[in-house]
């Protein structure tokens, strides 16, 4: 599917390998949904949280964050895109992990096609679903293998937290191949890798990526993906909803255009940024996961799945889970100003932990079963 029939991105920006579930009633009260997930009677991908709609103050903060970070985002986008081309060649197909990966995939595609600092290169871009504990959409992989050389597929995500999706992708692609499917390269490419769990990234800083601040209204008006046996039958893609009714609040293309406009500004910095990463030891050390384990033990959290590290993951906890508390390395760091706003709105305590490995972490509340 493509916009404008599905999603608010232009049709050439991304092809969604998803089933349209826009007419399905999938939204559930956040607390009740969390309770069912924690009780083991429902999987998080079977339903959707009610889309959080921020107030005017938060929207103004998003606008400021985007304006302040556009150059930094553009440099990370250009850096990771050039790393991919340098190491995988120009015959590539970008495949974003919906939905956090989708804006990043669109921006990487824009950079390569822009002709800014490099010869123009137009590459296909798809978005597919991957679900923790359930794997990647095998029907989407079948589609990709039928239409493209599997060796050209480059999987893209927004950022790493502790690295769970990095592991999920490898395991899922191995299982797909073992079941008779094509062999895909399991390397995950991300804009930011604060978890130190991938080799190819634009930065390892835990900085605020503006697309993490909101839900569908910064991701083409598309929901997170859904895998529900009552709605997804054999041979069908995983599903998602297109929230057409939120069009007035949509800033998806505002984000894309702000970062794209910064390409010219950062063009001269790209070669050095690419060289610095290529010349460094990029071997993942999974230090993020280790720090999450320490926090889990110190705070008595039942599972690492309830510890969400990094700016992006902490934002997700506050937007669509039931948060218990937020840990921050610095009380007033600008990269998590929006998190402090969200925490105050939801009466979630914010605790300063000076030796935190990430800028911040969100801890999910363990609910009584």
mmCIF file of C-alpha atoms in Angstrom:
data_model
loop_
_atom_site.group_PDB
_atom_site.id
_atom_site.type_symbol
_atom_site.label_atom_id
_atom_site.label_comp_id
_atom_site.label_asym_id
_atom_site.label_seq_id
_atom_site.Cartn_x
_atom_site.Cartn_y
_atom_site.Cartn_z
ATOM 1 C CA UNK A 1 0.000 0.000 0.000
ATOM 2 C CA UNK A 2 1.060 3.589 -0.602
ATOM 3 C CA UNK A 3 -0.109 7.069 0.262
ATOM 4 C CA UNK A 4 -2.483 8.760 0.015
ATOM 5 C CA UNK A 5 -4.650 5.618 0.165
ATOM 6 C CA UNK A 6 -2.640 4.399 3.152
ATOM 7 C CA UNK A 7 -0.508 6.781 5.179
ATOM 8 C CA UNK A 8 0.326 10.418 4.633
ATOM 9 C CA UNK A 9 3.710 9.942 2.951
ATOM 10 C CA UNK A 10 3.959 10.531 -0.786
ATOM 11 C CA UNK A 11 3.534 7.295 -2.782
ATOM 12 C CA UNK A 12 7.150 7.232 -3.939
ATOM 13 C CA UNK A 13 8.520 7.606 -0.374
ATOM 14 C CA UNK A 14 7.525 4.162 0.954
ATOM 15 C CA UNK A 15 5.534 1.050 0.089
ATOM 16 C CA UNK A 16 3.852 -0.445 3.160
ATOM 17 C CA UNK A 17 3.857 -4.267 3.121
ATOM 18 C CA UNK A 18 0.936 -4.333 5.536
ATOM 19 C CA UNK A 19 -2.758 -5.212 5.637
ATOM 20 C CA UNK A 20 -5.074 -2.232 6.138
ATOM 21 C CA UNK A 21 -6.918 -2.658 9.437
ATOM 22 C CA UNK A 22 -8.236 0.906 9.569
ATOM 23 C CA UNK A 23 -11.810 -0.293 10.050
ATOM 24 C CA UNK A 24 -11.018 -2.616 12.969
ATOM 25 C CA UNK A 25 -11.706 -1.705 16.597
ATOM 26 C CA UNK A 26 -8.287 -2.406 18.070
ATOM 27 C CA UNK A 27 -7.699 0.375 20.590
ATOM 28 C CA UNK A 28 -7.872 -0.502 24.286
ATOM 29 C CA UNK A 29 -7.595 1.474 27.521
ATOM 30 C CA UNK A 30 -3.876 1.737 28.278
ATOM 31 C CA UNK A 31 -4.076 0.360 31.843
ATOM 32 C CA UNK A 32 -6.398 -2.514 30.954
ATOM 33 C CA UNK A 33 -4.290 -3.375 27.911
ATOM 34 C CA UNK A 34 -1.138 -3.360 30.050
ATOM 35 C CA UNK A 35 -2.796 -5.584 32.651
ATOM 36 C CA UNK A 36 -3.763 -8.179 30.029
ATOM 37 C CA UNK A 37 -0.279 -8.142 28.497
ATOM 38 C CA UNK A 38 1.404 -8.595 31.878
ATOM 39 C CA UNK A 39 -1.019 -11.363 32.845
ATOM 40 C CA UNK A 40 -0.008 -13.274 29.740
ATOM 41 C CA UNK A 41 -3.541 -13.414 28.331
ATOM 42 C CA UNK A 42 -2.740 -11.031 25.455
ATOM 43 C CA UNK A 43 0.300 -10.118 23.376
ATOM 44 C CA UNK A 44 1.120 -6.452 22.921
ATOM 45 C CA UNK A 45 0.849 -6.777 19.121
ATOM 46 C CA UNK A 46 -2.740 -8.056 19.211
ATOM 47 C CA UNK A 47 -4.205 -4.634 20.063
ATOM 48 C CA UNK A 48 -3.320 -0.961 19.955
ATOM 49 C CA UNK A 49 -3.092 1.643 22.701
ATOM 50 C CA UNK A 50 -5.325 4.677 22.364
ATOM 51 C CA UNK A 51 -3.291 7.239 20.406
ATOM 52 C CA UNK A 52 -2.001 9.908 22.793
ATOM 53 C CA UNK A 53 -2.752 13.414 21.552
ATOM 54 C CA UNK A 54 -0.445 16.002 23.138
ATOM 55 C CA UNK A 55 -1.515 19.401 24.369
ATOM 56 C CA UNK A 56 -0.433 22.692 22.811
ATOM 57 C CA UNK A 57 2.609 23.033 25.092
ATOM 58 C CA UNK A 58 3.925 19.639 24.050
ATOM 59 C CA UNK A 59 3.338 20.353 20.348
ATOM 60 C CA UNK A 60 5.258 23.610 20.696
ATOM 61 C CA UNK A 61 8.077 21.659 22.325
ATOM 62 C CA UNK A 62 8.090 19.252 19.364
ATOM 63 C CA UNK A 63 8.440 22.190 16.976
ATOM 64 C CA UNK A 64 11.394 23.537 18.981
ATOM 65 C CA UNK A 65 13.035 20.117 19.209
ATOM 66 C CA UNK A 66 12.728 19.629 15.473
ATOM 67 C CA UNK A 67 14.159 23.054 14.694
ATOM 68 C CA UNK A 68 17.051 22.575 17.124
ATOM 69 C CA UNK A 69 17.910 19.028 16.053
ATOM 70 C CA UNK A 70 17.329 19.091 12.279
ATOM 71 C CA UNK A 71 21.028 19.517 11.451
ATOM 72 C CA UNK A 72 22.052 16.739 13.838
ATOM 73 C CA UNK A 73 19.379 14.434 12.443
ATOM 74 C CA UNK A 74 20.398 15.249 8.879
ATOM 75 C CA UNK A 75 24.047 14.441 9.606
ATOM 76 C CA UNK A 76 23.135 11.103 11.221
ATOM 77 C CA UNK A 77 20.850 10.249 8.270
ATOM 78 C CA UNK A 78 23.510 11.112 5.703
ATOM 79 C CA UNK A 79 26.223 9.291 7.648
ATOM 80 C CA UNK A 80 24.352 6.017 7.971
ATOM 81 C CA UNK A 81 23.128 6.170 4.367
ATOM 82 C CA UNK A 82 26.666 6.692 3.056
ATOM 83 C CA UNK A 83 27.999 3.904 5.275
ATOM 84 C CA UNK A 84 25.449 1.522 3.777
ATOM 85 C CA UNK A 85 26.346 2.451 0.199
ATOM 86 C CA UNK A 86 30.070 2.273 0.945
ATOM 87 C CA UNK A 87 29.768 -1.241 2.342
ATOM 88 C CA UNK A 88 26.808 -2.724 0.468
ATOM 89 C CA UNK A 89 27.062 -0.932 -2.866
ATOM 90 C CA UNK A 90 24.463 1.091 -4.751
ATOM 91 C CA UNK A 91 22.192 -1.837 -5.608
ATOM 92 C CA UNK A 92 20.243 -1.752 -2.351
ATOM 93 C CA UNK A 93 16.633 -1.868 -1.199
ATOM 94 C CA UNK A 94 15.766 -0.130 2.068
ATOM 95 C CA UNK A 95 13.314 -2.071 4.255
ATOM 96 C CA UNK A 96 12.215 -0.180 7.338
ATOM 97 C CA UNK A 97 10.901 -1.855 10.454
ATOM 98 C CA UNK A 98 7.529 -0.200 10.926
ATOM 99 C CA UNK A 99 6.905 2.121 12.419
ATOM 100 C CA UNK A 100 9.920 3.721 14.137
ATOM 101 C CA UNK A 101 12.143 2.806 11.221
ATOM 102 C CA UNK A 102 9.894 4.255 8.540
ATOM 103 C CA UNK A 103 10.735 7.981 8.865
ATOM 104 C CA UNK A 104 14.423 7.051 8.962
ATOM 105 C CA UNK A 105 14.108 4.936 5.827
ATOM 106 C CA UNK A 106 12.304 7.771 4.037
ATOM 107 C CA UNK A 107 15.037 10.214 5.036
ATOM 108 C CA UNK A 108 17.836 7.861 3.988
ATOM 109 C CA UNK A 109 16.128 7.444 0.638
ATOM 110 C CA UNK A 110 15.804 11.241 0.318
ATOM 111 C CA UNK A 111 19.482 11.789 1.098
ATOM 112 C CA UNK A 112 20.603 9.253 -1.491
ATOM 113 C CA UNK A 113 18.317 10.790 -4.117
ATOM 114 C CA UNK A 114 19.085 14.407 -3.219
ATOM 115 C CA UNK A 115 22.344 14.806 -5.118
ATOM 116 C CA UNK A 116 23.665 16.776 -2.134
ATOM 117 C CA UNK A 117 27.274 15.784 -1.580
ATOM 118 C CA UNK A 118 26.924 12.654 -3.753
ATOM 119 C CA UNK A 119 25.623 11.514 -7.169
ATOM 120 C CA UNK A 120 21.855 11.051 -7.027
ATOM 121 C CA UNK A 121 20.747 7.475 -6.312
ATOM 122 C CA UNK A 122 17.101 6.367 -6.252
ATOM 123 C CA UNK A 123 16.418 3.205 -4.258
ATOM 124 C CA UNK A 124 13.206 1.332 -3.405
ATOM 125 C CA UNK A 125 11.885 1.641 0.147
ATOM 126 C CA UNK A 126 9.446 -0.662 1.920
ATOM 127 C CA UNK A 127 8.109 -0.855 5.471
ATOM 128 C CA UNK A 128 7.493 -4.235 7.110
ATOM 129 C CA UNK A 129 6.371 -5.452 10.514
ATOM 130 C CA UNK A 130 8.526 -7.114 13.152
ATOM 131 C CA UNK A 131 7.066 -8.159 16.492
ATOM 132 C CA UNK A 132 9.044 -9.005 19.603
ATOM 133 C CA UNK A 133 8.698 -12.725 20.432
ATOM 134 C CA UNK A 134 6.791 -13.329 17.153
ATOM 135 C CA UNK A 135 9.428 -12.440 14.571
ATOM 136 C CA UNK A 136 9.351 -10.604 11.263
ATOM 137 C CA UNK A 137 6.472 -10.828 8.783
ATOM 138 C CA UNK A 138 7.308 -13.930 6.717
ATOM 139 C CA UNK A 139 4.747 -13.012 4.041
ATOM 140 C CA UNK A 140 6.519 -9.676 3.586
ATOM 141 C CA UNK A 141 9.840 -11.512 3.284
ATOM 142 C CA UNK A 142 8.304 -13.746 0.608
ATOM 143 C CA UNK A 143 7.228 -10.615 -1.282
ATOM 144 C CA UNK A 144 10.691 -9.050 -1.027
ATOM 145 C CA UNK A 145 12.437 -12.256 -2.121
ATOM 146 C CA UNK A 146 10.113 -12.513 -5.137
ATOM 147 C CA UNK A 147 10.634 -8.911 -6.278
ATOM 148 C CA UNK A 148 14.278 -8.281 -5.316
ATOM 149 C CA UNK A 149 17.585 -10.062 -4.843
ATOM 150 C CA UNK A 150 17.565 -10.879 -1.084
ATOM 151 C CA UNK A 151 21.230 -9.857 -0.827
ATOM 152 C CA UNK A 152 20.254 -6.257 -1.652
ATOM 153 C CA UNK A 153 17.811 -5.883 1.249
ATOM 154 C CA UNK A 154 18.937 -3.486 4.005
ATOM 155 C CA UNK A 155 16.854 -3.528 7.188
ATOM 156 C CA UNK A 156 16.458 -0.104 8.823
ATOM 157 C CA UNK A 157 15.222 0.983 12.254
ATOM 158 C CA UNK A 158 15.137 4.257 14.143
ATOM 159 C CA UNK A 159 17.290 3.495 17.180
ATOM 160 C CA UNK A 160 18.383 0.741 19.507
ATOM 161 C CA UNK A 161 17.244 0.471 23.094
ATOM 162 C CA UNK A 162 18.796 -2.533 24.776
ATOM 163 C CA UNK A 163 19.048 -4.349 21.438
ATOM 164 C CA UNK A 164 16.026 -6.660 21.595
ATOM 165 C CA UNK A 165 14.958 -6.009 18.004
ATOM 166 C CA UNK A 166 18.523 -6.567 16.776
ATOM 167 C CA UNK A 167 18.372 -10.066 18.255
ATOM 168 C CA UNK A 168 14.789 -10.606 17.113
ATOM 169 C CA UNK A 169 15.714 -9.790 13.518
ATOM 170 C CA UNK A 170 18.629 -12.235 13.441
ATOM 171 C CA UNK A 171 16.604 -15.045 15.001
ATOM 172 C CA UNK A 172 13.622 -14.422 12.726
ATOM 173 C CA UNK A 173 15.684 -14.348 9.529
ATOM 174 C CA UNK A 174 17.505 -17.520 10.582
ATOM 175 C CA UNK A 175 14.154 -19.247 11.224
ATOM 176 C CA UNK A 176 12.786 -18.045 7.887
ATOM 177 C CA UNK A 177 15.813 -19.465 6.048
ATOM 178 C CA UNK A 178 15.681 -22.720 8.011
ATOM 179 C CA UNK A 179 12.051 -23.138 6.951
ATOM 180 C CA UNK A 180 13.054 -22.957 3.297
ATOM 181 C CA UNK A 181 12.987 -19.222 2.697
ATOM 182 C CA UNK A 182 15.663 -17.055 1.140
ATOM 183 C CA UNK A 183 18.735 -15.967 3.080
ATOM 184 C CA UNK A 184 18.645 -12.254 3.986
ATOM 185 C CA UNK A 185 21.490 -10.225 5.496
ATOM 186 C CA UNK A 186 20.538 -9.805 9.156
ATOM 187 C CA UNK A 187 22.522 -6.619 9.745
ATOM 188 C CA UNK A 188 20.259 -3.953 11.238
ATOM 189 C CA UNK A 189 21.019 -0.354 10.262
ATOM 190 C CA UNK A 190 19.887 2.386 12.649
ATOM 191 C CA UNK A 191 20.050 6.125 12.975
ATOM 192 C CA UNK A 192 21.184 5.970 16.610
ATOM 193 C CA UNK A 193 22.764 3.053 18.484
ATOM 194 C CA UNK A 194 23.038 3.998 22.164
ATOM 195 C CA UNK A 195 22.665 0.311 23.038
ATOM 196 C CA UNK A 196 25.878 -0.628 21.171
ATOM 197 C CA UNK A 197 24.128 -3.538 19.478
ATOM 198 C CA UNK A 198 24.687 -2.872 15.742
ATOM 199 C CA UNK A 199 27.641 -2.138 13.453
ATOM 200 C CA UNK A 200 26.079 0.393 11.096
ATOM 201 C CA UNK A 201 24.651 3.583 12.568
ATOM 202 C CA UNK A 202 24.618 7.339 12.186
ATOM 203 C CA UNK A 203 25.623 7.967 15.805
ATOM 204 C CA UNK A 204 25.877 6.123 19.106
ATOM 205 C CA UNK A 205 24.753 9.184 21.076
ATOM 206 C CA UNK A 206 21.518 8.840 23.037
ATOM 207 C CA UNK A 207 20.022 11.989 21.587
ATOM 208 C CA UNK A 208 16.470 12.993 20.873
ATOM 209 C CA UNK A 209 15.206 11.902 17.477
ATOM 210 C CA UNK A 210 12.179 14.104 16.857
ATOM 211 C CA UNK A 211 10.201 11.216 15.353
ATOM 212 C CA UNK A 212 10.235 9.554 18.797
ATOM 213 C CA UNK A 213 8.276 12.411 20.358
ATOM 214 C CA UNK A 214 4.905 11.454 18.898
ATOM 215 C CA UNK A 215 3.017 8.415 17.658
ATOM 216 C CA UNK A 216 1.330 8.100 14.267
ATOM 217 C CA UNK A 217 1.253 11.851 13.663
ATOM 218 C CA UNK A 218 4.991 11.808 13.023
ATOM 219 C CA UNK A 219 5.013 8.418 11.259
ATOM 220 C CA UNK A 220 2.740 8.906 8.282
ATOM 221 C CA UNK A 221 -0.466 8.538 10.364
ATOM 222 C CA UNK A 222 0.148 4.798 10.574
ATOM 223 C CA UNK A 223 -0.335 2.839 13.794
ATOM 224 C CA UNK A 224 2.180 0.460 15.266
ATOM 225 C CA UNK A 225 1.829 -2.941 13.600
ATOM 226 C CA UNK A 226 -0.706 -5.570 14.607
ATOM 227 C CA UNK A 227 -0.464 -9.342 14.580
ATOM 228 C CA UNK A 228 -3.845 -10.732 15.570
ATOM 229 C CA UNK A 229 -5.052 -14.159 14.422
ATOM 230 C CA UNK A 230 -8.657 -12.982 14.185
ATOM 231 C CA UNK A 231 -7.688 -10.330 11.613
ATOM 232 C CA UNK A 232 -4.539 -11.681 9.940
ATOM 233 C CA UNK A 233 -5.035 -14.923 8.078
ATOM 234 C CA UNK A 234 -2.542 -17.269 6.386
ATOM 235 C CA UNK A 235 -0.727 -15.611 3.505
ATOM 236 C CA UNK A 236 -1.584 -12.069 4.694
ATOM 237 C CA UNK A 237 0.783 -9.317 5.778
ATOM 238 C CA UNK A 238 0.788 -8.156 9.373
ATOM 239 C CA UNK A 239 -1.626 -5.249 9.789
ATOM 240 C CA UNK A 240 -1.793 -1.588 10.789
ATOM 241 C CA UNK A 241 -4.291 1.249 10.851
ATOM 242 C CA UNK A 242 -4.261 4.497 8.902
ATOM 243 C CA UNK A 243 -5.520 7.263 11.191
ATOM 244 C CA UNK A 244 -7.019 9.557 8.564
ATOM 245 C CA UNK A 245 -8.972 11.371 11.258
ATOM 246 C CA UNK A 246 -5.724 12.753 12.727
ATOM 247 C CA UNK A 247 -4.713 14.543 9.516
ATOM 248 C CA UNK A 248 -5.043 17.986 11.090
ATOM 249 C CA UNK A 249 -2.401 17.058 13.688
ATOM 250 C CA UNK A 250 -0.045 15.324 11.256
ATOM 251 C CA UNK A 251 3.556 16.586 11.276
ATOM 252 C CA UNK A 252 5.089 13.615 9.439
ATOM 253 C CA UNK A 253 6.061 15.591 6.360
ATOM 254 C CA UNK A 254 7.027 18.620 8.445
ATOM 255 C CA UNK A 255 9.717 16.464 10.046
ATOM 256 C CA UNK A 256 10.891 15.049 6.711
ATOM 257 C CA UNK A 257 11.070 18.460 5.092
ATOM 258 C CA UNK A 258 12.913 20.069 8.028
ATOM 259 C CA UNK A 259 15.620 17.405 7.983
ATOM 260 C CA UNK A 260 15.827 17.381 4.186
ATOM 261 C CA UNK A 261 16.291 21.166 4.202
ATOM 262 C CA UNK A 262 19.327 20.664 6.463
ATOM 263 C CA UNK A 263 21.110 18.356 4.012
ATOM 264 C CA UNK A 264 22.882 21.228 2.314
ATOM 265 C CA UNK A 265 24.004 22.640 5.681
ATOM 266 C CA UNK A 266 25.727 19.425 6.797
ATOM 267 C CA UNK A 267 27.011 18.170 3.429
ATOM 268 C CA UNK A 268 30.675 19.038 4.137
ATOM 269 C CA UNK A 269 30.630 17.210 7.480
ATOM 270 C CA UNK A 270 29.508 13.878 6.045
ATOM 271 C CA UNK A 271 32.818 12.455 4.708
ATOM 272 C CA UNK A 272 34.566 12.959 8.056
ATOM 273 C CA UNK A 273 31.622 11.518 9.988
ATOM 274 C CA UNK A 274 31.572 8.426 7.766
ATOM 275 C CA UNK A 275 35.342 7.998 8.012
ATOM 276 C CA UNK A 276 35.292 8.315 11.804
ATOM 277 C CA UNK A 277 32.833 5.435 12.104
ATOM 278 C CA UNK A 278 34.501 3.260 9.476
ATOM 279 C CA UNK A 279 37.890 3.709 11.175
ATOM 280 C CA UNK A 280 36.578 2.908 14.657
ATOM 281 C CA UNK A 281 35.964 -0.418 16.380
ATOM 282 C CA UNK A 282 32.278 -0.882 15.570
ATOM 283 C CA UNK A 283 31.931 -4.320 17.119
ATOM 284 C CA UNK A 284 28.735 -4.358 19.194
ATOM 285 C CA UNK A 285 29.543 -4.860 22.879
ATOM 286 C CA UNK A 286 25.897 -4.962 24.045
ATOM 287 C CA UNK A 287 26.791 -2.616 26.896
ATOM 288 C CA UNK A 288 23.274 -1.227 26.783
ATOM 289 C CA UNK A 289 21.762 -4.592 27.581
ATOM 290 C CA UNK A 290 24.177 -5.055 30.500
ATOM 291 C CA UNK A 291 23.219 -1.676 31.959
ATOM 292 C CA UNK A 292 19.536 -2.564 31.665
ATOM 293 C CA UNK A 293 20.168 -5.779 33.594
ATOM 294 C CA UNK A 294 21.830 -3.763 36.378
ATOM 295 C CA UNK A 295 18.894 -1.361 36.608
ATOM 296 C CA UNK A 296 16.419 -4.236 36.551
ATOM 297 C CA UNK A 297 18.165 -5.874 39.508
ATOM 298 C CA UNK A 298 18.635 -2.630 41.461
ATOM 299 C CA UNK A 299 15.000 -1.576 41.166
ATOM 300 C CA UNK A 300 13.518 -5.050 41.564
ATOM 301 C CA UNK A 301 11.894 -5.022 38.117
ATOM 302 C CA UNK A 302 10.470 -8.401 37.132
ATOM 303 C CA UNK A 303 11.826 -8.531 33.578
ATOM 304 C CA UNK A 304 14.103 -6.566 31.261
ATOM 305 C CA UNK A 305 11.027 -6.066 29.072
ATOM 306 C CA UNK A 306 9.849 -3.539 31.707
ATOM 307 C CA UNK A 307 13.065 -1.507 31.416
ATOM 308 C CA UNK A 308 13.102 0.742 28.361
ATOM 309 C CA UNK A 309 16.424 2.550 27.887
ATOM 310 C CA UNK A 310 17.164 5.639 25.850
ATOM 311 C CA UNK A 311 15.264 8.746 24.873
ATOM 312 C CA UNK A 312 13.142 7.047 22.217
ATOM 313 C CA UNK A 313 12.125 4.054 24.324
ATOM 314 C CA UNK A 314 11.408 6.169 27.415
ATOM 315 C CA UNK A 315 9.141 8.344 25.302
ATOM 316 C CA UNK A 316 7.252 5.249 24.127
ATOM 317 C CA UNK A 317 6.696 4.138 27.735
ATOM 318 C CA UNK A 318 5.106 7.479 28.559
ATOM 319 C CA UNK A 319 3.033 7.620 25.371
ATOM 320 C CA UNK A 320 1.567 4.135 25.338
ATOM 321 C CA UNK A 321 2.394 2.038 28.399
ATOM 322 C CA UNK A 322 1.807 2.363 32.163
ATOM 323 C CA UNK A 323 4.993 3.988 33.488
ATOM 324 C CA UNK A 324 6.276 3.472 37.028
ATOM 325 C CA UNK A 325 9.162 5.938 37.031
ATOM 326 C CA UNK A 326 11.664 7.649 34.803
ATOM 327 C CA UNK A 327 15.406 7.653 35.448
ATOM 328 C CA UNK A 328 17.540 10.468 34.039
ATOM 329 C CA UNK A 329 21.295 11.003 34.048
ATOM 330 C CA UNK A 330 20.961 14.793 34.312
ATOM 331 C CA UNK A 331 18.016 16.640 35.818
ATOM 332 C CA UNK A 332 17.669 19.274 33.112
ATOM 333 C CA UNK A 333 19.180 17.763 29.963
ATOM 334 C CA UNK A 334 17.536 19.301 26.881
ATOM 335 C CA UNK A 335 17.204 15.950 25.078
ATOM 336 C CA UNK A 336 14.557 14.791 27.513
ATOM 337 C CA UNK A 337 12.630 18.005 28.139
ATOM 338 C CA UNK A 338 9.622 16.448 26.418
ATOM 339 C CA UNK A 339 9.926 13.385 28.661
ATOM 340 C CA UNK A 340 9.792 15.569 31.779
ATOM 341 C CA UNK A 341 6.651 17.189 30.385
ATOM 342 C CA UNK A 342 5.018 13.835 29.711
ATOM 343 C CA UNK A 343 6.048 12.495 33.120
ATOM 344 C CA UNK A 344 4.551 15.526 34.871
ATOM 345 C CA UNK A 345 1.317 15.144 32.904
ATOM 346 C CA UNK A 346 1.024 11.508 33.984
ATOM 347 C CA UNK A 347 2.264 12.045 37.578
ATOM 348 C CA UNK A 348 5.283 9.820 37.028
ATOM 349 C CA UNK A 349 8.272 10.440 39.329
ATOM 350 C CA UNK A 350 11.573 11.399 37.686
ATOM 351 C CA UNK A 351 14.708 10.255 39.501
ATOM 352 C CA UNK A 352 18.251 11.480 38.804
ATOM 353 C CA UNK A 353 20.801 8.651 38.509
ATOM 354 C CA UNK A 354 24.185 10.186 37.740
ATOM 355 C CA UNK A 355 25.917 7.064 36.437
ATOM 356 C CA UNK A 356 23.113 5.964 34.117
ATOM 357 C CA UNK A 357 24.459 4.463 30.874
ATOM 358 C CA UNK A 358 21.742 6.216 28.824
ATOM 359 C CA UNK A 359 20.402 9.748 28.945
ATOM 360 C CA UNK A 360 17.232 8.300 30.462
ATOM 361 C CA UNK A 361 15.284 5.104 31.080
ATOM 362 C CA UNK A 362 11.593 4.414 31.480
ATOM 363 C CA UNK A 363 10.421 1.721 33.886
ATOM 364 C CA UNK A 364 7.030 0.106 33.249
ATOM 365 C CA UNK A 365 4.774 -0.379 36.237
ATOM 366 C CA UNK A 366 4.123 -3.970 37.259
ATOM 367 C CA UNK A 367 0.358 -4.190 37.631
ATOM 368 C CA UNK A 368 -1.541 -6.461 39.998
ATOM 369 C CA UNK A 369 -2.861 -9.420 38.081
#
